[in-house]
C-alpha cells in the first residue's frame, strides 16, 4: 500500500437530488480530493456544538470526478446521522469527510471479466458507482445488474437505469409489491432469479453483492451453489444499525 | 474548537458509557465480511498453531471441546463504527492452546476457512486477551458470525477477531493480512482510533 494518510477534509454540499421519498443523493465538493475507485466508501464525521462527534461510513455513488464526491443516503428511522444528512443538510453546508476507504470491494475499468452486480435495497449505491465508472471509461465489459427491492417506489437512479446503456442488462426483483402486469410474483431472491439475470459460472464473472446481511448471505450462497468460485464473489453487508 | 456541523445535535449523551473515539453504540449484532460465508463441517474442522520452525500443533473439534473453557464477557468495537457492549462468549483461552507451544516468534498471522487472514503481535493473543470461541449468548456460534469457531481479540478492532478461524502461523516477521494490505491499520487499537494506515 501507499501509506497515504487519510486526513479529514471539509466537504461542502453543492447539489441535492431526491432518489426516493426517503433517500437523496448529496454531491459534495472536497478540495484536494485524491480520487477513488468505484465501490469505495468514505467516513463522515459530524460534530455538535458541545464537541460531541460521531462518524458513519457511506458508499460513494459515482466514479471519481475531480473534487466532486456523490453519496446516496437512505434515511434510517431513528438514526442519529442519516436523518440529519437526508433532511437537514442544505446546499452550502459543510461536513467533514475522509477517504476513500476500502480496497477490496472495487471494480476497475481495466477489468475484462463479465460483471454481475447483485443489489438489495440501498446496496445499489456502490454498484451504481461501478455502472457509472464503466460508462465513464467507455468500457465494453458486459455488466448485469440484479436489483431486489420491496416495491417499485424504492428504486434509486430509476431514470438513469431506464436509459439504454449497451452491455448493461438490468433485472428488477420486487419482494412485496410488483408493478401492474409484472410477470414475476413478489418474493425474495431465488436461484431462478440469478440463473436468469446473472451469468453462468463458466463465464467466470466477477460478482459483487451488496445489501442487508440476510440478502447478501442468501445471494452469496446461491452463487456458490451455482458453481461460482468463492474467491470471485465480493460482498458488502450492512444493516439499518445506528443509521 | 474545530469544525461544527450546523444544526447537528446527535443522540442524547449517555455519560455512563465510554466508547472509543468515533464509535456509536448498537444493540443488535451486525455482520461484516468480504465474501461468502464458509460452512465447515465439524468432523472435518481442525485448528492448528504452526510455529516458526515448522512444527504444527493440531486440535480436532472434539479435542477443542475437551479443553477447559472460559466465558468472557467483552465489548466489541468494529472499524465500521459500531460498538456492542457486554457480549457473552464461551471458548478456549489462547493461553491454554499455547501451553505446549514452544516458540519465540513475535508475530502471528491468523488464517481462516475461506481464505481470510489477519495479523497481530503474539503478545496480543496471550495473558487472557484472546480466545477461540464457539458459543455466543449461550447458543452455538452462527456461521454468519464466524461459526463454528472464531478468534476473539476484543481489545483490537473486530476485523482482528478472525471468523471461521483455521489456524495461527507464528512468524519472525510481520505479514500483513487481508484488510491490513487493503489500507486498514496494521495494529487496530480502537482506543487510539487506529482505523486506517497512518492513523
Short mmCIF file of C-alpha atoms in Angstrom, two decimals:
data_model
loop_
_atom_site.label_atom_id
_atom_site.label_comp_id
_atom_site.label_asym_id
_atom_site.label_seq_id
_atom_site.Cartn_x
_atom_site.Cartn_y
_atom_site.Cartn_z
CA UNK A 1 0.00 0.00 0.00
CA UNK A 2 1.00 3.57 -0.48
CA UNK A 3 0.84 4.50 3.19
CA UNK A 4 -1.00 7.73 2.38
CA UNK A 5 -2.64 9.07 5.48
CA UNK A 6 -6.41 9.60 5.36
CA UNK A 7 -6.99 13.14 6.55
CA UNK A 8 -10.30 14.79 7.42
CA UNK A 9 -11.33 17.29 4.77
CA UNK A 10 -14.07 19.90 4.82
CA UNK A 11 -16.70 18.91 2.24
CA UNK A 12 -19.25 21.46 1.00
CA UNK A 13 -22.64 20.26 -0.19
CA UNK A 14 -23.16 21.62 -3.71
CA UNK A 15 -26.12 19.65 -5.05
CA UNK A 16 -29.03 17.54 -3.80
CA UNK A 17 -31.05 15.08 -5.86
CA UNK A 18 -34.01 13.19 -4.43
CA UNK A 19 -33.94 9.50 -5.32
CA UNK A 20 -36.99 8.30 -3.36
CA UNK A 21 -39.14 9.86 -0.63
CA UNK A 22 -36.61 8.58 1.93
CA UNK A 23 -33.29 8.74 0.08
CA UNK A 24 -31.32 11.50 -1.52
CA UNK A 25 -28.06 11.93 -3.35
CA UNK A 26 -25.68 14.51 -1.93
CA UNK A 27 -22.93 15.90 -4.12
CA UNK A 28 -20.01 17.30 -2.16
CA UNK A 29 -17.13 19.47 -3.30
CA UNK A 30 -13.99 18.37 -1.45
CA UNK A 31 -10.78 20.37 -2.01
CA UNK A 32 -7.75 18.20 -2.81
CA UNK A 33 -9.83 15.03 -3.03
CA UNK A 34 -7.32 12.30 -4.00
CA UNK A 35 -9.77 10.37 -6.23
CA UNK A 36 -11.31 6.96 -5.62
CA UNK A 37 -12.32 3.67 -7.19
CA UNK A 38 -15.89 2.55 -7.86
CA UNK A 39 -17.09 0.62 -4.80
CA UNK A 40 -15.11 2.50 -2.16
CA UNK A 41 -16.66 4.43 0.70
CA UNK A 42 -15.98 7.46 2.84
CA UNK A 43 -16.28 8.27 6.52
CA UNK A 44 -18.37 11.28 7.51
CA UNK A 45 -17.86 13.00 10.86
CA UNK A 46 -20.48 15.27 12.38
CA UNK A 47 -19.69 17.44 15.39
CA UNK A 48 -22.27 19.13 17.63
CA UNK A 49 -21.74 22.47 19.35
CA UNK A 50 -20.82 20.82 22.66
CA UNK A 51 -17.99 18.94 20.95
CA UNK A 52 -19.83 15.61 20.72
CA UNK A 53 -19.00 13.98 17.43
CA UNK A 54 -19.94 10.80 15.63
CA UNK A 55 -18.91 9.06 12.44
CA UNK A 56 -20.56 6.86 9.82
CA UNK A 57 -19.42 5.19 6.61
CA UNK A 58 -21.23 5.75 3.30
CA UNK A 59 -20.61 4.22 -0.10
CA UNK A 60 -19.68 6.54 -2.93
CA UNK A 61 -22.30 6.50 -5.70
CA UNK A 62 -20.25 7.70 -8.68
CA UNK A 63 -16.72 7.36 -10.02
CA UNK A 64 -14.06 9.97 -9.40
CA UNK A 65 -14.87 13.34 -10.94
CA UNK A 66 -12.29 15.87 -9.78
CA UNK A 67 -13.33 17.28 -6.42
CA UNK A 68 -16.96 16.09 -6.66
CA UNK A 69 -17.98 13.15 -4.50
CA UNK A 70 -21.54 11.77 -4.65
CA UNK A 71 -23.19 9.82 -1.85
CA UNK A 72 -26.73 8.50 -1.68
CA UNK A 73 -28.12 8.48 1.84
CA UNK A 74 -31.07 6.33 2.89
CA UNK A 75 -32.86 7.79 5.87
CA UNK A 76 -32.94 5.24 8.69
CA UNK A 77 -35.87 5.85 11.06
CA UNK A 78 -34.49 6.79 14.50
CA UNK A 79 -30.99 7.02 13.03
CA UNK A 80 -28.64 9.57 14.50
CA UNK A 81 -26.85 10.63 11.33
CA UNK A 82 -28.88 9.68 8.27
CA UNK A 83 -31.93 11.88 9.11
CA UNK A 84 -29.57 14.84 9.50
CA UNK A 85 -27.84 14.13 6.18
CA UNK A 86 -31.01 13.27 4.28
CA UNK A 87 -33.29 16.01 5.65
CA UNK A 88 -31.40 18.84 7.37
CA UNK A 89 -28.23 19.32 5.40
CA UNK A 90 -28.64 22.12 2.82
CA UNK A 91 -26.61 23.25 -0.16
CA UNK A 92 -23.68 25.29 1.16
CA UNK A 93 -23.44 23.36 4.44
CA UNK A 94 -20.22 21.59 5.31
CA UNK A 95 -19.34 18.25 6.89
CA UNK A 96 -16.02 16.52 7.48
CA UNK A 97 -15.17 13.61 5.19
CA UNK A 98 -12.17 11.33 4.90
CA UNK A 99 -11.39 8.63 2.42
CA UNK A 100 -11.52 6.85 0.15
CA UNK A 101 -11.69 3.69 2.23
CA UNK A 102 -11.77 0.05 1.17
CA UNK A 103 -9.53 -1.55 -1.44
CA UNK A 104 -11.41 -4.83 -1.83
CA UNK A 105 -15.00 -4.21 -2.94
CA UNK A 106 -13.91 -2.26 -6.02
CA UNK A 107 -14.23 -2.53 -9.79
CA UNK A 108 -11.51 -1.15 -12.02
CA UNK A 109 -12.33 -0.07 -15.58
CA UNK A 110 -9.49 -2.22 -16.94
CA UNK A 111 -11.33 -5.32 -15.70
CA UNK A 112 -12.37 -7.56 -18.60
CA UNK A 113 -14.25 -10.39 -16.84
CA UNK A 114 -18.03 -10.07 -17.16
CA UNK A 115 -19.53 -8.47 -14.08
CA UNK A 116 -22.56 -9.48 -12.05
CA UNK A 117 -23.93 -6.90 -9.65
CA UNK A 118 -26.50 -8.07 -7.09
CA UNK A 119 -28.11 -5.27 -5.10
CA UNK A 120 -30.53 -5.45 -2.20
CA UNK A 121 -32.24 -2.12 -1.50
CA UNK A 122 -29.78 0.69 -0.87
CA UNK A 123 -26.98 -1.80 -1.58
CA UNK A 124 -27.29 -0.45 -5.13
CA UNK A 125 -25.14 2.58 -4.23
CA UNK A 126 -21.56 1.22 -4.65
CA UNK A 127 -22.75 -0.95 -7.57
CA UNK A 128 -24.11 2.17 -9.31
CA UNK A 129 -20.64 3.68 -8.96
CA UNK A 130 -19.34 0.65 -10.91
CA UNK A 131 -22.02 1.03 -13.61
CA UNK A 132 -21.17 4.72 -13.95
CA UNK A 133 -17.42 4.02 -13.94
CA UNK A 134 -17.93 1.55 -16.80
CA UNK A 135 -19.85 4.14 -18.80
CA UNK A 136 -17.38 6.92 -17.98
CA UNK A 137 -14.47 4.77 -19.17
CA UNK A 138 -16.24 3.61 -22.35
CA UNK A 139 -15.63 0.03 -21.18
CA UNK A 140 -17.26 -2.78 -23.17
CA UNK A 141 -17.11 -5.22 -20.26
CA UNK A 142 -20.59 -6.81 -20.11
CA UNK A 143 -22.47 -5.98 -16.89
CA UNK A 144 -25.61 -7.48 -15.45
CA UNK A 145 -27.44 -5.96 -12.52
CA UNK A 146 -29.98 -7.86 -10.44
CA UNK A 147 -31.67 -5.31 -8.18
CA UNK A 148 -34.00 -6.51 -5.43
CA UNK A 149 -36.41 -4.06 -3.79
CA UNK A 150 -39.54 -4.14 -1.73
CA UNK A 151 -41.54 -2.11 -4.22
CA UNK A 152 -41.08 -0.03 -7.38
CA UNK A 153 -41.21 3.27 -5.46
CA UNK A 154 -37.92 2.39 -3.72
CA UNK A 155 -35.84 2.31 -6.91
CA UNK A 156 -32.80 4.57 -6.83
CA UNK A 157 -31.48 6.06 -10.10
CA UNK A 158 -34.65 4.90 -11.88
CA UNK A 159 -34.42 7.30 -14.81
CA UNK A 160 -30.74 6.67 -15.39
CA UNK A 161 -31.12 2.88 -15.27
CA UNK A 162 -34.04 3.09 -17.71
CA UNK A 163 -31.92 4.76 -20.39
CA UNK A 164 -30.24 2.34 -22.81
CA UNK A 165 -26.65 1.54 -21.82
CA UNK A 166 -25.30 -1.07 -24.29
CA UNK A 167 -23.75 -4.01 -22.50
CA UNK A 168 -25.65 -3.39 -19.26
CA UNK A 169 -28.69 -5.59 -18.50
CA UNK A 170 -30.89 -4.66 -15.56
CA UNK A 171 -33.31 -7.04 -13.84
CA UNK A 172 -35.61 -5.78 -11.09
CA UNK A 173 -37.00 -8.11 -8.43
CA UNK A 174 -39.73 -6.99 -6.06
CA UNK A 175 -40.24 -8.68 -2.73
CA UNK A 176 -43.57 -7.13 -1.64
CA UNK A 177 -45.29 -5.10 -4.35
CA UNK A 178 -44.92 -5.51 -8.12
CA UNK A 179 -45.95 -3.12 -10.92
CA UNK A 180 -49.17 -3.89 -12.83
CA UNK A 181 -48.73 -6.74 -15.28
CA UNK A 182 -45.36 -7.80 -13.80
CA UNK A 183 -44.79 -11.48 -14.57
CA UNK A 184 -42.74 -12.43 -11.51
CA UNK A 185 -44.81 -12.62 -8.32
CA UNK A 186 -43.42 -10.69 -5.35
CA UNK A 187 -40.83 -12.68 -3.44
CA UNK A 188 -37.28 -12.90 -2.24
CA UNK A 189 -34.27 -13.63 -4.42
CA UNK A 190 -34.14 -17.22 -5.73
CA UNK A 191 -31.79 -19.44 -7.72
CA UNK A 192 -34.01 -18.87 -10.76
CA UNK A 193 -33.54 -15.11 -10.49
CA UNK A 194 -29.76 -15.36 -10.54
CA UNK A 195 -29.86 -18.03 -13.25
CA UNK A 196 -31.89 -15.73 -15.47
CA UNK A 197 -30.45 -12.36 -14.54
CA UNK A 198 -26.84 -13.38 -13.89
CA UNK A 199 -24.06 -15.18 -15.75
CA UNK A 200 -23.32 -18.90 -15.99
CA UNK A 201 -20.47 -19.84 -13.66
CA UNK A 202 -18.30 -20.97 -16.59
CA UNK A 203 -18.19 -17.35 -17.81
CA UNK A 204 -16.15 -16.76 -14.60
CA UNK A 205 -17.73 -13.38 -13.87
CA UNK A 206 -16.64 -11.05 -11.11
CA UNK A 207 -19.59 -10.97 -8.69
CA UNK A 208 -20.35 -8.05 -6.38
CA UNK A 209 -23.14 -8.45 -3.84
CA UNK A 210 -24.26 -5.57 -1.62
CA UNK A 211 -27.26 -5.22 0.64
CA UNK A 212 -28.61 -6.09 4.06
CA UNK A 213 -26.95 -9.04 5.77
CA UNK A 214 -29.70 -11.61 5.14
CA UNK A 215 -29.92 -10.69 1.47
CA UNK A 216 -26.16 -10.90 0.98
CA UNK A 217 -25.96 -14.27 2.76
CA UNK A 218 -28.71 -15.64 0.51
CA UNK A 219 -27.26 -14.23 -2.71
CA UNK A 220 -23.71 -15.42 -1.95
CA UNK A 221 -24.96 -18.90 -1.02
CA UNK A 222 -26.93 -19.14 -4.28
CA UNK A 223 -23.90 -18.05 -6.32
CA UNK A 224 -21.76 -20.71 -4.61
CA UNK A 225 -24.43 -23.34 -5.29
CA UNK A 226 -24.47 -22.28 -8.96
CA UNK A 227 -20.77 -23.08 -9.12
CA UNK A 228 -19.24 -19.63 -8.88
CA UNK A 229 -15.80 -19.52 -7.29
CA UNK A 230 -15.96 -18.18 -3.72
CA UNK A 231 -12.94 -16.01 -4.48
CA UNK A 232 -14.84 -14.28 -7.30
CA UNK A 233 -17.73 -13.27 -5.02
CA UNK A 234 -17.12 -10.00 -3.21
CA UNK A 235 -19.65 -8.93 -0.65
CA UNK A 236 -20.51 -5.84 1.31
CA UNK A 237 -23.09 -6.18 4.06
CA UNK A 238 -24.86 -3.52 6.00
CA UNK A 239 -27.77 -3.27 8.35
CA UNK A 240 -30.03 -0.40 9.31
CA UNK A 241 -27.98 -0.39 12.50
CA UNK A 242 -27.40 3.01 14.00
CA UNK A 243 -28.02 4.85 10.72
CA UNK B 1 -12.62 24.16 18.98
CA UNK B 2 -12.67 22.90 15.45
CA UNK B 3 -15.39 22.14 12.99
CA UNK B 4 -19.09 22.30 13.94
CA UNK B 5 -21.86 20.74 11.84
CA UNK B 6 -24.65 23.33 11.63
CA UNK B 7 -27.82 22.07 13.31
CA UNK B 8 -26.41 18.69 14.31
CA UNK B 9 -27.29 17.69 17.86
CA UNK B 10 -26.78 13.93 17.92
CA UNK B 11 -28.31 11.47 20.30
CA UNK B 12 -28.72 12.30 23.97
CA UNK B 13 -25.30 11.73 25.56
CA UNK B 14 -25.11 8.71 27.79
CA UNK B 15 -22.48 9.81 30.28
CA UNK B 16 -22.35 6.34 31.82
CA UNK B 17 -20.95 4.73 28.68
CA UNK B 18 -17.46 5.41 27.44
CA UNK B 19 -16.82 4.34 23.88
CA UNK B 20 -13.63 4.57 21.82
CA UNK B 21 -13.44 7.72 19.66
CA UNK B 22 -15.76 7.76 16.65
CA UNK B 23 -17.76 4.71 17.76
CA UNK B 24 -21.52 4.51 18.35
CA UNK B 25 -23.48 2.00 20.35
CA UNK B 26 -25.62 -0.73 18.79
CA UNK B 27 -27.77 -3.39 20.40
CA UNK B 28 -28.05 -5.85 17.52
CA UNK B 29 -25.04 -7.67 16.08
CA UNK B 30 -24.18 -6.51 12.56
CA UNK B 31 -22.27 -8.80 10.21
CA UNK B 32 -19.32 -7.71 8.14
CA UNK B 33 -17.28 -9.94 5.87
CA UNK B 34 -15.75 -9.71 2.44
CA UNK B 35 -17.12 -12.83 0.75
CA UNK B 36 -19.49 -15.76 1.05
CA UNK B 37 -19.86 -17.43 4.42
CA UNK B 38 -17.85 -20.69 4.52
CA UNK B 39 -19.57 -23.73 6.03
CA UNK B 40 -17.17 -26.07 7.82
CA UNK B 41 -18.49 -29.48 8.94
CA UNK B 42 -17.38 -30.26 12.48
CA UNK B 43 -15.99 -33.69 11.61
CA UNK B 44 -13.54 -32.02 9.22
CA UNK B 45 -12.90 -28.95 11.35
CA UNK B 46 -9.40 -28.54 12.69
CA UNK B 47 -7.47 -25.78 14.38
CA UNK B 48 -3.68 -25.53 14.13
CA UNK B 49 -0.83 -23.49 15.52
CA UNK B 50 2.18 -23.55 13.19
CA UNK B 51 5.45 -22.48 14.78
CA UNK B 52 8.25 -20.55 13.10
CA UNK B 53 10.40 -23.68 12.93
CA UNK B 54 7.79 -25.73 11.10
CA UNK B 55 6.12 -27.70 13.89
CA UNK B 56 2.33 -27.91 13.91
CA UNK B 57 0.03 -28.37 16.89
CA UNK B 58 -3.47 -29.54 15.89
CA UNK B 59 -6.83 -29.83 17.58
CA UNK B 60 -9.92 -31.56 16.23
CA UNK B 61 -13.35 -30.23 17.21
CA UNK B 62 -13.66 -32.96 19.82
CA UNK B 63 -10.24 -32.10 21.25
CA UNK B 64 -11.11 -28.41 21.41
CA UNK B 65 -14.34 -29.19 23.25
CA UNK B 66 -12.38 -31.28 25.77
CA UNK B 67 -10.20 -28.33 26.79
CA UNK B 68 -11.11 -26.13 29.76
CA UNK B 69 -13.42 -23.34 28.61
CA UNK B 70 -13.90 -19.76 29.75
CA UNK B 71 -16.88 -17.45 29.42
CA UNK B 72 -15.55 -13.96 28.68
CA UNK B 73 -17.98 -11.03 28.59
CA UNK B 74 -16.42 -8.33 26.47
CA UNK B 75 -17.10 -5.17 24.46
CA UNK B 76 -16.75 -5.31 20.67
CA UNK B 77 -15.60 -2.40 18.52
CA UNK B 78 -15.93 -2.68 14.73
CA UNK B 79 -13.91 -0.39 12.47
CA UNK B 80 -17.17 0.40 10.63
CA UNK B 81 -18.01 2.45 13.77
CA UNK B 82 -20.41 0.30 15.77
CA UNK B 83 -19.65 -0.92 19.27
CA UNK B 84 -21.60 -3.58 21.12
CA UNK B 85 -21.10 -3.84 24.86
CA UNK B 86 -21.21 -6.81 27.20
CA UNK B 87 -21.22 -9.65 24.68
CA UNK B 88 -21.09 -13.12 26.27
CA UNK B 89 -18.93 -15.83 24.73
CA UNK B 90 -17.70 -19.31 25.52
CA UNK B 91 -14.44 -20.71 24.28
CA UNK B 92 -10.87 -21.71 24.98
CA UNK B 93 -8.23 -19.21 26.02
CA UNK B 94 -5.26 -18.94 23.66
CA UNK B 95 -3.12 -19.34 26.79
CA UNK B 96 -4.46 -22.90 27.06
CA UNK B 97 -3.80 -23.62 23.39
CA UNK B 98 -0.29 -22.12 23.56
CA UNK B 99 0.61 -24.02 26.77
CA UNK B 100 2.71 -26.64 24.98
CA UNK B 101 3.80 -24.49 22.04
CA UNK B 102 7.50 -23.68 22.07
CA UNK B 103 8.08 -20.51 20.13
CA UNK B 104 9.91 -17.24 20.37
CA UNK B 105 8.10 -15.71 17.39
CA UNK B 106 6.78 -12.19 17.88
CA UNK B 107 4.23 -12.12 15.09
CA UNK B 108 1.12 -14.12 14.28
CA UNK B 109 -0.79 -14.48 11.04
CA UNK B 110 -4.27 -15.84 11.73
CA UNK B 111 -5.86 -17.72 8.81
CA UNK B 112 -9.43 -18.82 8.26
CA UNK B 113 -11.54 -21.26 6.30
CA UNK B 114 -12.46 -19.29 3.18
CA UNK B 115 -9.04 -17.67 2.87
CA UNK B 116 -9.26 -14.68 5.22
CA UNK B 117 -6.12 -13.63 7.09
CA UNK B 118 -5.25 -11.06 9.76
CA UNK B 119 -2.02 -10.29 11.60
CA UNK B 120 -1.22 -9.24 15.14
CA UNK B 121 1.63 -9.46 17.63
CA UNK B 122 1.77 -12.77 19.52
CA UNK B 123 1.67 -10.90 22.84
CA UNK B 124 -1.83 -9.67 21.95
CA UNK B 125 -3.00 -13.29 21.88
CA UNK B 126 -1.69 -14.21 25.33
CA UNK B 127 -2.26 -13.37 29.01
CA UNK B 128 -6.05 -13.64 28.97
CA UNK B 129 -6.52 -11.34 25.99
CA UNK B 130 -7.77 -13.78 23.32
CA UNK B 131 -9.93 -16.87 22.88
CA UNK B 132 -11.12 -19.35 20.27
CA UNK B 133 -14.86 -19.02 20.88
CA UNK B 134 -17.67 -21.34 19.78
CA UNK B 135 -20.72 -20.02 21.66
CA UNK B 136 -22.32 -16.59 21.65
CA UNK B 137 -25.07 -15.66 24.11
CA UNK B 138 -25.46 -19.29 25.16
CA UNK B 139 -26.01 -20.55 21.60
CA UNK B 140 -23.62 -22.23 19.23
CA UNK B 141 -21.91 -19.60 17.10
CA UNK B 142 -23.80 -18.97 13.84
CA UNK B 143 -21.85 -19.31 10.59
CA UNK B 144 -22.52 -15.68 9.67
CA UNK B 145 -20.80 -14.62 12.89
CA UNK B 146 -17.83 -16.90 12.29
CA UNK B 147 -19.05 -20.30 13.47
CA UNK B 148 -18.23 -23.00 14.19
CA UNK B 149 -15.39 -21.10 15.87
CA UNK B 150 -13.76 -17.71 15.61
CA UNK B 151 -10.91 -15.87 17.20
CA UNK B 152 -11.95 -13.28 19.79
CA UNK B 153 -9.44 -10.48 20.48
CA UNK B 154 -11.74 -7.81 21.87
CA UNK B 155 -9.11 -5.18 22.67
CA UNK B 156 -8.50 -4.70 18.93
CA UNK B 157 -10.98 -3.72 16.19
CA UNK B 158 -13.20 -6.67 15.36
CA UNK B 159 -11.61 -7.50 11.98
CA UNK B 160 -8.71 -8.94 14.02
CA UNK B 161 -11.15 -11.44 15.60
CA UNK B 162 -11.00 -13.70 12.53
CA UNK B 163 -14.22 -15.58 11.76
CA UNK B 164 -14.06 -19.26 10.72
CA UNK B 165 -10.62 -19.49 12.25
CA UNK B 166 -8.46 -22.36 10.99
CA UNK B 167 -5.05 -21.66 12.43
CA UNK B 168 -2.34 -19.31 13.61
CA UNK B 169 1.03 -19.14 11.91
CA UNK B 170 3.83 -17.89 14.15
CA UNK B 171 6.38 -15.77 12.33
CA UNK B 172 9.63 -13.96 12.99
CA UNK B 173 8.47 -11.10 10.79
CA UNK B 174 5.18 -9.31 10.45
CA UNK B 175 3.00 -10.39 7.48
CA UNK B 176 0.07 -8.05 6.87
CA UNK B 177 -3.28 -9.84 6.49
CA UNK B 178 -6.32 -9.26 4.27
CA UNK B 179 -7.58 -5.87 5.46
CA UNK B 180 -4.12 -4.81 6.58
CA UNK B 181 -2.96 -4.94 2.95
CA UNK B 182 -6.15 -3.12 1.84
CA UNK B 183 -5.47 0.13 3.65
CA UNK B 184 -6.53 -0.70 7.20
CA UNK B 185 -4.27 -0.16 10.21
CA UNK B 186 -1.69 -2.83 10.97
CA UNK B 187 -2.47 -2.94 14.70
CA UNK B 188 -6.04 -1.59 15.09
CA UNK B 189 -6.38 -0.27 18.64
CA UNK B 190 -9.88 1.26 18.88
CA UNK B 191 -8.94 3.48 21.85
CA UNK B 192 -6.25 5.11 19.70
CA UNK B 193 -8.64 5.10 16.70
CA UNK B 194 -6.21 3.16 14.54
CA UNK B 195 -8.67 2.53 11.69
CA UNK B 196 -6.58 3.12 8.61
CA UNK B 197 -2.93 3.17 7.66
CA UNK B 198 -1.28 6.26 9.08
CA UNK B 199 -3.85 6.76 11.87
#
